[in-house]
Amino acid sequence: MCDTMVVRPAATKSGALLFAKNSDREANEAQYLFHAPRATHAAGSSLRCTYISIPQVAETHAVLLSRPFWMWGAEMGANEHGLVIGNEAVFAKIAPQRQAALIGMDLLRLGLERAASADEAVHVITSLLATHGQGGNCGHLGHFEYHNSFLVADASGEALVIETVGRDWIVERVTDRRSISNTYTIGTRFESMSQGLIPTALDRGYLSEGDTLDFAEAFANRHRSNFATGSARWCRTSALIDARPKQDPAAMMAILRDHGPKAAREADWRPDGVMGGSVCAHASWGPIRRFGQTTASWVAELGPTRAVHWVTGTSSPDTSIFKPVFFGPGFEGAGLPDFGPVPTDTFDASTLWWAHERLHRTVLEDYAPRMAAFAAKRDRLEQGFIERVEALIARGGSASEAGALSQAIWKEAAEAERGWLADVLAVRPRASKRPSYPYRMHWKRLARLSKMPA
């Protein structure tokens, strides 16, 4: 499952907006960073999304996306104007549509390509939803349909939450800080809604005539949301973003690496069994956990002089490094780092995502001591990256300087990860802490499916 958060400028150290998301999907469903430049399109042209074609617009904005390798859409991303969007699967009493339509990840990318602000993105997404609907399989190897929620925010500091059920929707404007997860979260405080929402609630008996609409109470399938730990993770992320009077990128990275209250209490915690409120998700056996692997993470800091995207491009933020990409207002023309070849669901050491899987999956064999072998080095390296980015911004560095810094940091991060794999392999797994049989068999099957070498 996934978690997305935003902290508006008044509650951040830099006075810029902060956005963060963990994208949780199937464990072999590699994700990659993708840049599409601004483009113009011929009148009457069509656009092929994941399953259906829709009319194309005259001009699309430049976008930076984190995409599961097999789909047209994206799990999270940004555009050249400083707009960012993340989405979540949500579960309603009304079953999601099986028939192919736009999927949530398509709507996310369309919002980024066609809108220049958070308010415009709400209009784009809800209009496309009304016209084309949402539906179709959103799973990679599994079968998984769902409704969607979205967190949209921009460099001006505006942020809004959209929650949908079928073609209907409701919108809440964020006042200070907000998180969304795999559960409906909008209650009685909302700004706008689709014309069909109230009639649907009345027709289905979710609302009585004359009563005030509590959207989540009326439409949420709480059993399914709780089974997916959506409510527990929403409570956890809400508490964590509220924990500091002023947030910063390092704090948001730490939240994305959080394993929940149980892990915070246990020094020898391991990602085997019930995960509960873990924000950083690790896949395991079972119908829900198979979709519960964090496959990419993103923290964005956006403001008048900041357009910095801290991305992993790899799974499991606890074993990954957040690396900067300068993209958006103030950094037009900044060179992008080399994201490498596009991965698939088959192991390919030449890709960023699969190269990291060697480290990630080796750590899982004995989590606590193997994480301890490099976690402090990871933190020091990341803090150094943050300080170098802050220094560039403080002295008003140019877009070309920003691009060069980003490219240098990405090379340093790749070299560091190679060293950490050697550090981890030097730690012999403890026989007494061997993961459970179902957990071992699950990861063994994933390795076989991906043709990942032992």
CSV table of C-alpha atoms in Angstrom, one decimal:
chain,number,residue,atom,x,y,z
A,1,MET,CA,0.0,0.0,0.0
A,2,CYS,CA,1.1,3.7,0.0
A,3,ASP,CA,1.4,6.8,2.2
A,4,THR,CA,1.5,10.4,1.0
A,5,MET,CA,2.2,13.5,3.1
A,6,VAL,CA,2.4,17.3,2.7
A,7,VAL,CA,3.5,20.1,5.1
A,8,ARG,CA,2.7,23.6,4.0
A,9,PRO,CA,5.3,26.4,4.2
A,10,ALA,CA,4.3,27.8,7.6
A,11,ALA,CA,5.2,24.5,9.2
A,12,THR,CA,8.6,24.0,7.5
A,13,LYS,CA,12.1,25.2,8.5
A,14,SER,CA,12.9,26.6,5.0
A,15,GLY,CA,9.4,28.2,4.4
A,16,ALA,CA,9.0,25.9,1.4
A,17,LEU,CA,6.3,23.3,0.9
A,18,LEU,CA,7.3,19.7,1.7
A,19,PHE,CA,5.8,16.6,0.0
A,20,ALA,CA,6.6,13.0,0.5
A,21,LYS,CA,5.4,9.6,-0.7
A,22,ASN,CA,6.3,5.9,-0.4
A,23,SER,CA,4.9,3.9,-3.3
A,24,ASP,CA,4.1,0.4,-2.2
A,25,ARG,CA,3.5,-2.2,-4.9
A,26,GLU,CA,4.5,-5.8,-5.7
A,27,ALA,CA,8.1,-6.7,-4.8
A,28,ASN,CA,9.3,-7.4,-8.3
A,29,GLU,CA,7.4,-4.5,-9.9
A,30,ALA,CA,10.4,-2.4,-10.6
A,31,GLN,CA,9.9,1.4,-10.8
A,32,TYR,CA,12.0,4.0,-12.7
A,33,LEU,CA,12.4,7.7,-12.9
A,34,PHE,CA,11.2,9.2,-16.2
A,35,HIS,CA,11.4,12.7,-17.6
A,36,ALA,CA,9.1,13.9,-20.5
A,37,PRO,CA,9.8,17.4,-21.9
A,38,ARG,CA,7.2,20.0,-22.6
A,39,ALA,CA,5.4,19.1,-25.9
A,40,THR,CA,2.8,20.4,-28.3
A,41,HIS,CA,0.4,18.1,-30.0
A,42,ALA,CA,-1.6,18.2,-33.3
A,43,ALA,CA,-5.3,19.1,-33.1
A,44,GLY,CA,-7.5,16.0,-32.9
A,45,SER,CA,-4.7,13.7,-31.8
A,46,SER,CA,-5.3,11.0,-29.2
A,47,LEU,CA,-3.3,9.7,-26.2
A,48,ARG,CA,-2.9,6.1,-25.3
A,49,CYS,CA,-2.9,5.7,-21.5
A,50,THR,CA,-2.5,2.3,-19.7
A,51,TYR,CA,-5.7,0.8,-21.1
A,52,ILE,CA,-7.7,3.3,-23.0
A,53,SER,CA,-7.1,6.2,-25.4
A,54,ILE,CA,-8.4,9.7,-24.7
A,55,PRO,CA,-8.2,13.0,-26.6
A,56,GLN,CA,-4.8,14.7,-26.3
A,57,VAL,CA,-4.5,18.4,-25.4
A,58,ALA,CA,-2.6,21.0,-27.4
A,59,GLU,CA,0.3,21.3,-25.0
A,60,THR,CA,1.6,19.2,-22.1
A,61,HIS,CA,4.0,20.3,-19.4
A,62,ALA,CA,7.4,18.8,-18.7
A,63,VAL,CA,7.1,16.1,-16.0
A,64,LEU,CA,9.4,14.1,-13.8
A,65,LEU,CA,7.7,10.8,-12.8
A,66,SER,CA,8.3,7.6,-10.8
A,67,ARG,CA,6.6,4.9,-13.0
A,68,PRO,CA,6.0,1.2,-12.4
A,69,PHE,CA,7.7,-0.2,-15.5
A,70,TRP,CA,4.6,-1.6,-17.2
A,71,MET,CA,2.1,1.3,-17.1
A,72,TRP,CA,1.7,4.6,-18.8
A,73,GLY,CA,0.8,6.4,-15.5
A,74,ALA,CA,2.9,7.1,-12.5
A,75,GLU,CA,2.8,6.6,-8.7
A,76,MET,CA,4.1,10.1,-7.9
A,77,GLY,CA,5.7,13.0,-9.8
A,78,ALA,CA,6.2,16.7,-10.4
A,79,ASN,CA,6.0,19.1,-13.3
A,80,GLU,CA,8.0,22.1,-14.5
A,81,HIS,CA,5.7,24.5,-12.6
A,82,GLY,CA,6.3,23.0,-9.2
A,83,LEU,CA,3.2,20.9,-9.0
A,84,VAL,CA,3.5,17.5,-7.2
A,85,ILE,CA,0.9,14.7,-6.9
A,86,GLY,CA,0.7,11.3,-5.1
A,87,ASN,CA,-2.1,8.8,-5.1
A,88,GLU,CA,-3.5,6.1,-2.9
A,89,ALA,CA,-5.7,3.0,-3.3
A,90,VAL,CA,-8.9,3.5,-1.2
A,91,PHE,CA,-11.7,1.0,-0.5
A,92,ALA,CA,-15.4,1.8,-0.6
A,93,LYS,CA,-18.6,0.0,0.1
A,94,ILE,CA,-19.2,0.4,-3.6
A,95,ALA,CA,-17.0,-2.1,-5.6
A,96,PRO,CA,-14.4,-0.6,-8.0
A,97,GLN,CA,-15.0,-0.9,-11.7
A,98,ARG,CA,-13.4,-3.9,-13.3
A,99,GLN,CA,-13.8,-2.6,-16.9
A,100,ALA,CA,-10.8,-0.9,-18.3
A,101,ALA,CA,-10.8,2.9,-18.0
A,102,LEU,CA,-8.3,5.4,-16.6
A,103,ILE,CA,-6.4,4.1,-13.6
A,104,GLY,CA,-5.4,6.3,-10.7
A,105,MET,CA,-1.8,6.4,-11.9
A,106,ASP,CA,-3.0,7.7,-15.3
A,107,LEU,CA,-5.0,10.4,-13.7
A,108,LEU,CA,-2.0,11.4,-11.7
A,109,ARG,CA,0.2,11.8,-14.7
A,110,LEU,CA,-2.5,13.6,-16.7
A,111,GLY,CA,-2.9,16.1,-13.8
A,112,LEU,CA,0.8,16.8,-14.0
A,113,GLU,CA,0.9,17.1,-17.8
A,114,ARG,CA,-2.1,19.3,-18.0
A,115,ALA,CA,-2.2,21.5,-14.9
A,116,ALA,CA,0.1,24.3,-13.7
A,117,SER,CA,-1.2,24.5,-10.1
A,118,ALA,CA,-2.8,22.4,-7.4
A,119,ASP,CA,-6.2,23.9,-8.0
A,120,GLU,CA,-5.9,23.3,-11.8
A,121,ALA,CA,-4.9,19.7,-11.1
A,122,VAL,CA,-8.1,19.2,-9.1
A,123,HIS,CA,-10.1,20.4,-12.1
A,124,VAL,CA,-8.2,18.2,-14.5
A,125,ILE,CA,-8.4,15.0,-12.5
A,126,THR,CA,-12.1,15.4,-11.6
A,127,SER,CA,-13.1,16.4,-15.1
A,128,LEU,CA,-11.3,13.4,-16.6
A,129,LEU,CA,-12.8,11.1,-13.9
A,130,ALA,CA,-16.3,12.3,-14.8
A,131,THR,CA,-15.7,11.9,-18.6
A,132,HIS,CA,-13.8,8.6,-18.7
A,133,GLY,CA,-14.2,7.0,-15.2
A,134,GLN,CA,-11.7,4.9,-13.4
A,135,GLY,CA,-11.3,1.2,-13.6
A,136,GLY,CA,-9.2,-1.8,-14.7
A,137,ASN,CA,-6.5,-3.9,-13.0
A,138,CYS,CA,-3.9,-1.9,-11.2
A,139,GLY,CA,-1.8,-4.9,-10.2
A,140,HIS,CA,1.3,-6.2,-11.9
A,141,LEU,CA,1.0,-10.0,-11.6
A,142,GLY,CA,-1.9,-9.9,-9.1
A,143,HIS,CA,-5.4,-8.7,-9.8
A,144,PHE,CA,-6.2,-5.5,-7.9
A,145,GLU,CA,-8.9,-2.8,-8.7
A,146,TYR,CA,-9.5,0.2,-6.5
A,147,HIS,CA,-10.8,3.7,-6.2
A,148,ASN,CA,-8.2,6.5,-5.7
A,149,SER,CA,-7.4,9.4,-3.5
A,150,PHE,CA,-4.9,12.1,-4.5
A,151,LEU,CA,-2.7,14.6,-2.6
A,152,VAL,CA,-1.9,17.6,-4.9
A,153,ALA,CA,0.4,20.5,-3.9
A,154,ASP,CA,2.4,23.2,-5.6
A,155,ALA,CA,5.3,25.6,-5.1
A,156,SER,CA,2.9,28.4,-4.0
A,157,GLY,CA,2.2,26.4,-0.9
A,158,GLU,CA,-1.3,25.3,-1.8
A,159,ALA,CA,-2.3,21.7,-1.1
A,160,LEU,CA,-5.6,19.7,-1.6
A,161,VAL,CA,-6.9,16.2,-1.0
A,162,ILE,CA,-9.2,14.5,-3.6
A,163,GLU,CA,-11.0,11.3,-2.6
A,164,THR,CA,-13.0,9.4,-5.2
A,165,VAL,CA,-15.5,6.7,-5.5
A,166,GLY,CA,-16.3,5.7,-9.0
A,167,ARG,CA,-16.8,8.9,-11.0
A,168,ASP,CA,-17.8,10.9,-7.9
A,169,TRP,CA,-15.3,12.9,-5.8
A,170,ILE,CA,-14.9,15.2,-2.8
A,171,VAL,CA,-12.1,17.8,-2.1
A,172,GLU,CA,-10.6,19.2,1.1
A,173,ARG,CA,-8.1,22.1,1.2
A,174,VAL,CA,-5.1,21.4,3.5
A,175,THR,CA,-4.7,24.0,6.2
A,176,ASP,CA,-1.3,23.1,7.6
A,177,ARG,CA,-0.2,19.4,7.4
A,178,ARG,CA,-1.9,16.4,6.0
A,179,SER,CA,-1.4,12.8,5.1
A,180,ILE,CA,-3.4,10.2,3.2
A,181,SER,CA,-3.2,6.5,3.1
A,182,ASN,CA,-5.2,3.5,2.0
A,183,THR,CA,-8.4,4.7,3.7
A,184,TYR,CA,-10.9,7.5,3.2
A,185,THR,CA,-10.0,10.5,5.4
A,186,ILE,CA,-12.3,13.4,4.5
A,187,GLY,CA,-15.1,13.7,6.9
A,188,THR,CA,-17.5,16.7,7.3
A,189,ARG,CA,-14.9,19.4,6.4
A,190,PHE,CA,-14.6,19.7,2.6
A,191,GLU,CA,-14.5,22.4,0.0
A,192,SER,CA,-16.4,20.9,-3.0
A,193,MET,CA,-17.8,17.7,-4.3
A,194,SER,CA,-19.3,16.1,-7.5
A,195,GLN,CA,-22.9,16.7,-8.2
A,196,GLY,CA,-23.7,13.0,-8.0
A,197,LEU,CA,-22.1,12.3,-4.6
A,198,ILE,CA,-25.0,13.2,-2.4
A,199,PRO,CA,-27.6,11.5,-4.6
A,200,THR,CA,-25.5,8.3,-4.6
A,201,ALA,CA,-25.2,8.4,-0.8
A,202,LEU,CA,-29.0,8.9,-0.4
A,203,ASP,CA,-29.9,6.2,-3.0
A,204,ARG,CA,-27.6,3.6,-1.3
A,205,GLY,CA,-28.8,4.5,2.3
A,206,TYR,CA,-25.4,5.8,3.4
A,207,LEU,CA,-27.0,9.2,4.2
A,208,SER,CA,-30.4,10.2,5.4
A,209,GLU,CA,-32.3,13.2,4.0
A,210,GLY,CA,-31.3,16.4,5.8
A,211,ASP,CA,-28.2,14.9,7.5
A,212,THR,CA,-24.7,16.3,7.1
A,213,LEU,CA,-22.5,14.2,4.9
A,214,ASP,CA,-19.5,12.6,6.6
A,215,PHE,CA,-17.8,11.3,3.5
A,216,ALA,CA,-15.5,8.7,5.1
A,217,GLU,CA,-18.2,7.4,7.4
A,218,ALA,CA,-20.7,7.1,4.6
A,219,PHE,CA,-18.5,5.4,1.9
A,220,ALA,CA,-15.5,3.7,3.5
A,221,ASN,CA,-15.2,0.0,3.6
A,222,ARG,CA,-13.5,0.0,7.0
A,223,HIS,CA,-12.9,-3.8,7.1
A,224,ARG,CA,-10.9,-3.7,3.8
A,225,SER,CA,-9.0,-0.5,4.8
A,226,ASN,CA,-8.1,-2.0,8.2
A,227,PHE,CA,-7.0,-5.2,6.6
A,228,ALA,CA,-4.7,-3.2,4.4
A,229,THR,CA,-3.5,-1.3,7.6
A,230,GLY,CA,-4.6,2.0,5.9
A,231,SER,CA,-6.1,3.4,9.1
A,232,ALA,CA,-3.1,2.5,11.2
A,233,ARG,CA,-0.6,4.0,8.8
A,234,TRP,CA,-2.7,7.2,8.4
A,235,CYS,CA,-2.7,7.6,12.1
A,236,ARG,CA,1.1,6.9,12.2
A,237,THR,CA,2.0,9.4,9.4
A,238,SER,CA,-0.4,12.0,10.8
A,239,ALA,CA,1.3,11.8,14.2
A,240,LEU,CA,4.8,11.9,12.7
A,241,ILE,CA,4.3,15.0,10.6
A,242,ASP,CA,2.7,16.7,13.6
A,243,ALA,CA,5.6,15.7,15.9
A,244,ARG,CA,7.9,18.7,15.1
A,245,PRO,CA,6.9,22.3,15.0
A,246,LYS,CA,8.9,22.8,11.8
A,247,GLN,CA,9.6,19.9,9.4
A,248,ASP,CA,12.5,19.6,6.9
A,249,PRO,CA,13.5,17.1,4.2
A,250,ALA,CA,15.6,14.9,6.5
A,251,ALA,CA,12.7,14.5,8.9
A,252,MET,CA,10.4,13.6,6.0
A,253,MET,CA,12.9,11.0,4.8
A,254,ALA,CA,12.9,9.6,8.4
A,255,ILE,CA,9.1,9.3,8.3
A,256,LEU,CA,9.3,7.4,5.0
A,257,ARG,CA,11.7,5.0,6.7
A,258,ASP,CA,9.5,4.5,9.8
A,259,HIS,CA,8.5,0.9,10.7
A,260,GLY,CA,5.9,1.8,13.2
A,261,PRO,CA,5.7,1.8,17.0
A,262,LYS,CA,6.6,-1.9,17.5
A,263,ALA,CA,9.9,-1.4,15.6
A,264,ALA,CA,10.6,1.7,17.6
A,265,ARG,CA,10.4,-0.3,20.8
A,266,GLU,CA,12.4,-3.4,19.6
A,267,ALA,CA,16.1,-3.1,18.8
A,268,ASP,CA,16.1,-6.4,17.0
A,269,TRP,CA,12.9,-5.8,15.0
A,270,ARG,CA,12.6,-7.5,11.6
A,271,PRO,CA,10.1,-7.1,8.8
A,272,ASP,CA,8.6,-10.6,9.2
A,273,GLY,CA,4.9,-11.1,10.2
A,274,VAL,CA,2.3,-8.4,10.8
A,275,MET,CA,3.6,-5.0,9.9
A,276,GLY,CA,0.8,-2.9,11.5
A,277,GLY,CA,1.5,0.8,11.1
A,278,SER,CA,4.8,0.5,9.2
A,279,VAL,CA,5.3,3.4,6.7
A,280,CYS,CA,8.3,1.7,5.1
A,281,ALA,CA,6.7,-1.5,3.8
A,282,HIS,CA,8.3,-4.9,3.3
A,283,ALA,CA,6.6,-7.6,1.3
A,284,SER,CA,5.7,-11.0,2.7
A,285,TRP,CA,3.3,-13.8,2.0
A,286,GLY,CA,-0.5,-13.3,2.1
A,287,PRO,CA,-3.0,-11.5,0.0
A,288,ILE,CA,-2.3,-8.0,1.3
A,289,ARG,CA,1.5,-8.1,2.0
A,290,ARG,CA,2.2,-9.2,-1.6
A,291,PHE,CA,1.2,-5.6,-2.6
A,292,GLY,CA,3.1,-4.2,0.4
A,293,GLN,CA,6.6,-3.5,-0.7
A,294,THR,CA,7.9,0.0,-0.9
A,295,THR,CA,9.2,0.1,-4.4
A,296,ALA,CA,10.2,3.9,-4.6
A,297,SER,CA,10.2,6.9,-2.4
A,298,TRP,CA,10.1,10.7,-3.0
A,299,VAL,CA,10.5,13.9,-0.9
A,300,ALA,CA,10.0,17.2,-2.6
A,301,GLU,CA,10.8,20.7,-1.3
A,302,LEU,CA,9.2,23.4,-3.4
A,303,GLY,CA,9.2,27.2,-3.0
A,304,PRO,CA,10.1,30.4,-4.8
A,305,THR,CA,13.9,29.5,-4.8
A,306,ARG,CA,13.6,25.7,-4.3
A,307,ALA,CA,12.6,22.9,-6.6
A,308,VAL,CA,14.5,20.0,-5.1
A,309,HIS,CA,13.3,16.4,-5.4
A,310,TRP,CA,14.9,13.9,-3.1
A,311,VAL,CA,14.3,10.5,-4.8
A,312,THR,CA,15.5,7.0,-4.3
A,313,GLY,CA,14.6,5.4,-7.6
A,314,THR,CA,14.9,2.1,-5.7
A,315,SER,CA,12.9,0.0,-3.2
A,316,SER,CA,12.9,0.2,0.6
A,317,PRO,CA,13.9,3.7,1.7
A,318,ASP,CA,15.6,2.2,4.8
A,319,THR,CA,18.2,0.5,2.5
A,320,SER,CA,18.2,3.3,-0.1
A,321,ILE,CA,19.8,6.7,-0.5
A,322,PHE,CA,17.7,9.9,-1.2
A,323,LYS,CA,19.4,11.7,-4.0
A,324,PRO,CA,18.6,15.2,-5.3
A,325,VAL,CA,17.1,16.2,-8.7
A,326,PHE,CA,16.6,19.9,-9.4
A,327,PHE,CA,13.5,20.3,-11.5
A,328,GLY,CA,11.0,23.1,-11.5
A,329,PRO,CA,10.8,26.9,-10.9
A,330,GLY,CA,14.2,28.5,-10.6
A,331,PHE,CA,16.1,25.5,-12.0
A,332,GLU,CA,14.9,25.5,-15.6
A,333,GLY,CA,17.4,23.8,-17.8
A,334,ALA,CA,19.2,22.0,-14.9
A,335,GLY,CA,20.7,18.8,-16.2
A,336,LEU,CA,19.2,15.6,-14.9
A,337,PRO,CA,21.3,12.7,-13.6
A,338,ASP,CA,21.5,9.5,-15.6
A,339,PHE,CA,18.7,7.4,-14.3
A,340,GLY,CA,20.0,4.4,-16.3
A,341,PRO,CA,18.1,1.8,-18.4
A,342,VAL,CA,14.4,1.1,-17.9
A,343,PRO,CA,13.9,-2.0,-15.7
A,344,THR,CA,11.3,-4.8,-16.0
A,345,ASP,CA,10.3,-7.5,-13.6
A,346,THR,CA,13.4,-9.5,-14.6
A,347,PHE,CA,16.7,-9.0,-12.8
A,348,ASP,CA,19.1,-6.7,-14.6
A,349,ALA,CA,22.1,-5.4,-12.7
A,350,SER,CA,22.6,-2.6,-15.2
A,351,THR,CA,19.4,-0.9,-14.0
A,352,LEU,CA,19.3,1.3,-10.9
A,353,TRP,CA,16.3,-0.5,-9.3
A,354,TRP,CA,17.6,-4.1,-9.7
A,355,ALA,CA,21.2,-3.2,-8.8
A,356,HIS,CA,19.8,-2.0,-5.4
A,357,GLU,CA,17.8,-5.2,-4.9
A,358,ARG,CA,21.1,-7.0,-4.2
A,359,LEU,CA,21.6,-4.8,-1.1
A,360,HIS,CA,17.9,-4.7,-0.1
A,361,ARG,CA,17.3,-8.5,-0.2
A,362,THR,CA,20.6,-9.4,1.4
A,363,VAL,CA,19.7,-7.1,4.4
A,364,LEU,CA,16.4,-9.0,4.8
A,365,GLU,CA,18.2,-12.2,5.6
A,366,ASP,CA,19.0,-10.8,9.1
A,367,TYR,CA,17.6,-7.3,9.2
A,368,ALA,CA,18.9,-5.6,12.4
A,369,PRO,CA,22.6,-6.4,12.3
A,370,ARG,CA,22.9,-6.0,8.6
A,371,MET,CA,21.1,-2.6,8.6
A,372,ALA,CA,23.5,-1.6,11.4
A,373,ALA,CA,26.4,-2.4,9.1
A,374,PHE,CA,25.8,0.7,7.0
A,375,ALA,CA,22.9,2.8,8.4
A,376,ALA,CA,25.1,5.3,10.1
A,377,LYS,CA,27.2,5.7,6.9
A,378,ARG,CA,23.9,6.2,4.9
A,379,ASP,CA,22.8,8.9,7.3
A,380,ARG,CA,26.1,10.8,7.2
A,381,LEU,CA,26.3,10.6,3.4
A,382,GLU,CA,22.7,11.9,3.0
A,383,GLN,CA,23.3,14.7,5.5
A,384,GLY,CA,26.3,15.7,3.5
A,385,PHE,CA,24.2,15.7,0.3
A,386,ILE,CA,21.6,18.0,2.0
A,387,GLU,CA,24.3,20.4,3.2
A,388,ARG,CA,25.8,20.7,-0.3
A,389,VAL,CA,22.3,21.4,-1.8
A,390,GLU,CA,21.6,23.9,0.9
A,391,ALA,CA,24.9,25.7,0.2
A,392,LEU,CA,24.1,25.9,-3.5
A,393,ILE,CA,20.7,27.4,-2.8
A,394,ALA,CA,22.1,29.8,-0.2
A,395,ARG,CA,24.6,31.3,-2.6
A,396,GLY,CA,22.1,31.4,-5.5
A,397,GLY,CA,23.8,28.7,-7.6
A,398,SER,CA,22.8,28.5,-11.2
A,399,ALA,CA,20.7,25.8,-12.9
A,400,SER,CA,23.8,24.4,-14.6
A,401,GLU,CA,25.6,24.2,-11.2
A,402,ALA,CA,22.6,22.5,-9.7
A,403,GLY,CA,22.6,19.9,-12.5
A,404,ALA,CA,26.3,19.3,-12.1
A,405,LEU,CA,25.9,18.8,-8.3
A,406,SER,CA,23.0,16.4,-8.8
A,407,GLN,CA,25.0,14.3,-11.3
A,408,ALA,CA,28.0,14.2,-9.0
A,409,ILE,CA,25.9,13.1,-6.0
A,410,TRP,CA,24.2,10.4,-7.9
A,411,LYS,CA,27.6,8.9,-8.9
A,412,GLU,CA,28.8,9.1,-5.2
A,413,ALA,CA,25.6,7.4,-4.0
A,414,ALA,CA,26.0,4.5,-6.5
A,415,GLU,CA,29.6,4.0,-5.4
A,416,ALA,CA,28.6,4.1,-1.7
A,417,GLU,CA,25.9,1.4,-2.2
A,418,ARG,CA,28.4,-0.9,-3.8
A,419,GLY,CA,30.5,-0.6,-0.7
A,420,TRP,CA,27.6,-1.1,1.6
A,421,LEU,CA,26.8,-4.4,-0.1
A,422,ALA,CA,30.2,-5.7,0.9
A,423,ASP,CA,29.7,-4.4,4.5
A,424,VAL,CA,26.4,-6.3,4.7
A,425,LEU,CA,27.8,-9.5,3.2
A,426,ALA,CA,30.5,-9.5,5.9
A,427,VAL,CA,27.8,-9.9,8.6
A,428,ARG,CA,26.9,-13.5,8.9
A,429,PRO,CA,23.2,-14.2,9.4
A,430,ARG,CA,22.3,-15.5,12.8
A,431,ALA,CA,20.7,-19.0,12.8
A,432,SER,CA,18.6,-18.0,15.8
A,433,LYS,CA,17.1,-15.1,14.0
A,434,ARG,CA,16.3,-16.8,10.7
A,435,PRO,CA,13.1,-15.4,9.1
A,436,SER,CA,10.0,-17.5,9.3
A,437,TYR,CA,9.5,-20.3,6.7
A,438,PRO,CA,6.6,-18.5,4.9
A,439,TYR,CA,8.7,-15.3,4.7
A,440,ARG,CA,11.7,-17.2,3.3
A,441,MET,CA,9.6,-19.1,0.8
A,442,HIS,CA,7.9,-15.9,-0.4
A,443,TRP,CA,11.2,-14.1,-1.2
A,444,LYS,CA,12.6,-17.3,-2.7
A,445,ARG,CA,9.7,-17.4,-5.1
A,446,LEU,CA,10.2,-13.7,-5.9
A,447,ALA,CA,13.9,-14.4,-6.7
A,448,ARG,CA,12.9,-17.3,-9.0
A,449,LEU,CA,10.3,-15.2,-10.8
A,450,SER,CA,12.7,-12.4,-11.4
A,451,LYS,CA,15.6,-14.7,-12.3
A,452,MET,CA,17.7,-13.0,-9.6
A,453,PRO,CA,21.0,-14.8,-9.0
A,454,ALA,CA,21.6,-16.2,-5.5
